[in-house]
Short mmCIF file of C-alpha atoms in Angstrom, two decimals:
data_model
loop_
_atom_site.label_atom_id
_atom_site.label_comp_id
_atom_site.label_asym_id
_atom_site.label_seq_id
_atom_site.Cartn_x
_atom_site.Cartn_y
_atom_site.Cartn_z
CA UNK E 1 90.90 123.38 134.89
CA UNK E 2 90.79 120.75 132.55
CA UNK E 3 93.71 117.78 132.94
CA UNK E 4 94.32 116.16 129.57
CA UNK E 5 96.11 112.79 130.41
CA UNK E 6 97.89 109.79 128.17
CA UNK E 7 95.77 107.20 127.08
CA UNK E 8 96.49 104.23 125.78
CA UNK E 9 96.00 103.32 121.78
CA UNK E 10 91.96 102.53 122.04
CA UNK E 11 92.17 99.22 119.77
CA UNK E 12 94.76 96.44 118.87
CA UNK E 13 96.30 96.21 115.72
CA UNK E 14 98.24 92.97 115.25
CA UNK E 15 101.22 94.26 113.70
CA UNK E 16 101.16 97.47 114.89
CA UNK E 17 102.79 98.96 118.22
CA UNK E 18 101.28 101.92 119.45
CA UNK E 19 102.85 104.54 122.30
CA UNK E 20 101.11 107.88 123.90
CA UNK E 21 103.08 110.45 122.88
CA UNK E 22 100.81 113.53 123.92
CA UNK E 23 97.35 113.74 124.83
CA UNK E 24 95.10 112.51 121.87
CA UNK E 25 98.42 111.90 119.95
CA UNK E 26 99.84 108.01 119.72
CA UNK E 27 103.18 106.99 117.44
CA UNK E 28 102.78 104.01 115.12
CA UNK E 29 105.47 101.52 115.20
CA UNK E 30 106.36 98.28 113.00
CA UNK E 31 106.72 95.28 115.25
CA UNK E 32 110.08 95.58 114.12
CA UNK E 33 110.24 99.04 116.46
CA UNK E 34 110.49 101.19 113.12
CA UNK E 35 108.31 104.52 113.53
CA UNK E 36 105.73 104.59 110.68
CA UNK E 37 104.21 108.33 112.10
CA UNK E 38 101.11 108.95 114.24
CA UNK E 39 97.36 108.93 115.06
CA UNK E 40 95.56 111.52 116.45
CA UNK E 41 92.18 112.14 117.71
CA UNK E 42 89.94 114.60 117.72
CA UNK E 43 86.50 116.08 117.58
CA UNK E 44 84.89 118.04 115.13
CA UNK E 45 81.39 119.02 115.76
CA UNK E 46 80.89 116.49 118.78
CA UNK E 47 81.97 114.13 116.48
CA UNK E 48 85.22 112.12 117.51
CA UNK E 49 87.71 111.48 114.67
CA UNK E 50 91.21 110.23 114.11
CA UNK E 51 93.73 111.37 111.71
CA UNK E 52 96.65 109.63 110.42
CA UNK E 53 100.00 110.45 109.18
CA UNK E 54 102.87 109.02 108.03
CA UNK E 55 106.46 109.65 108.50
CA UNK E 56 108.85 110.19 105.35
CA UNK E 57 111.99 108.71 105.09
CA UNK E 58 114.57 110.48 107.80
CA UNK E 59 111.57 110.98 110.32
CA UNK E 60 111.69 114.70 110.54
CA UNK E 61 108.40 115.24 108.44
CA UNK E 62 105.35 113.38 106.88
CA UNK E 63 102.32 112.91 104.86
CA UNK E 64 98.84 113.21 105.81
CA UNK E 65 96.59 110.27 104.82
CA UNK E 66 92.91 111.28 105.60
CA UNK E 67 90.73 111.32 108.65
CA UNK E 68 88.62 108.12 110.03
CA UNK E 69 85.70 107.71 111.60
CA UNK E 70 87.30 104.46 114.28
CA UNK E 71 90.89 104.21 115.46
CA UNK E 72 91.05 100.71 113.75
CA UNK E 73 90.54 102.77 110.66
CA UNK E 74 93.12 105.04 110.88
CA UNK E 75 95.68 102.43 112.46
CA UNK E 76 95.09 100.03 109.29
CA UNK E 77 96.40 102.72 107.04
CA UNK E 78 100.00 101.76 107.89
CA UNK E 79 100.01 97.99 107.34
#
């Protein structure tokens, strides 16, 4: 059995707060504490990746905005 634990946000973004929200899932947060939407990684092919998306206004859905190749990558989409 495989245990899938909560890691911590795998780079700093000044700016940026990050918080585990699921395994391979973080939420992106202003500094201000305002939730911008989330990061998650995954691998395709034995190739790690990192998607982002963005919440909409009202937090109840969002926007996808493309897959990375680094978490610094994917983070820098919301700043």
């Amino acid at each position: 059995m495989t245990v899938s634990i909560r890691e911590p946000f795998p780079d700093r973004i000044p700016g940026l707060n990050f918080a585990a929200a699921a395994p391979d899932l973080w939420r992106v947060a202003a500094s201000d504490g305002a939730l911008l939407g989330h990061i998650r990684r995954r691998e395709i092919g034995g190739v790690e990746r990192f998607s982002s998306r963005r919440l909409l206004p009202g937090g109840r859905q969002g926007i996808d905005l493309g897959e990375f190749w680094s978490p610094r990558d994917a983070a820098e989409v919301f700043r």
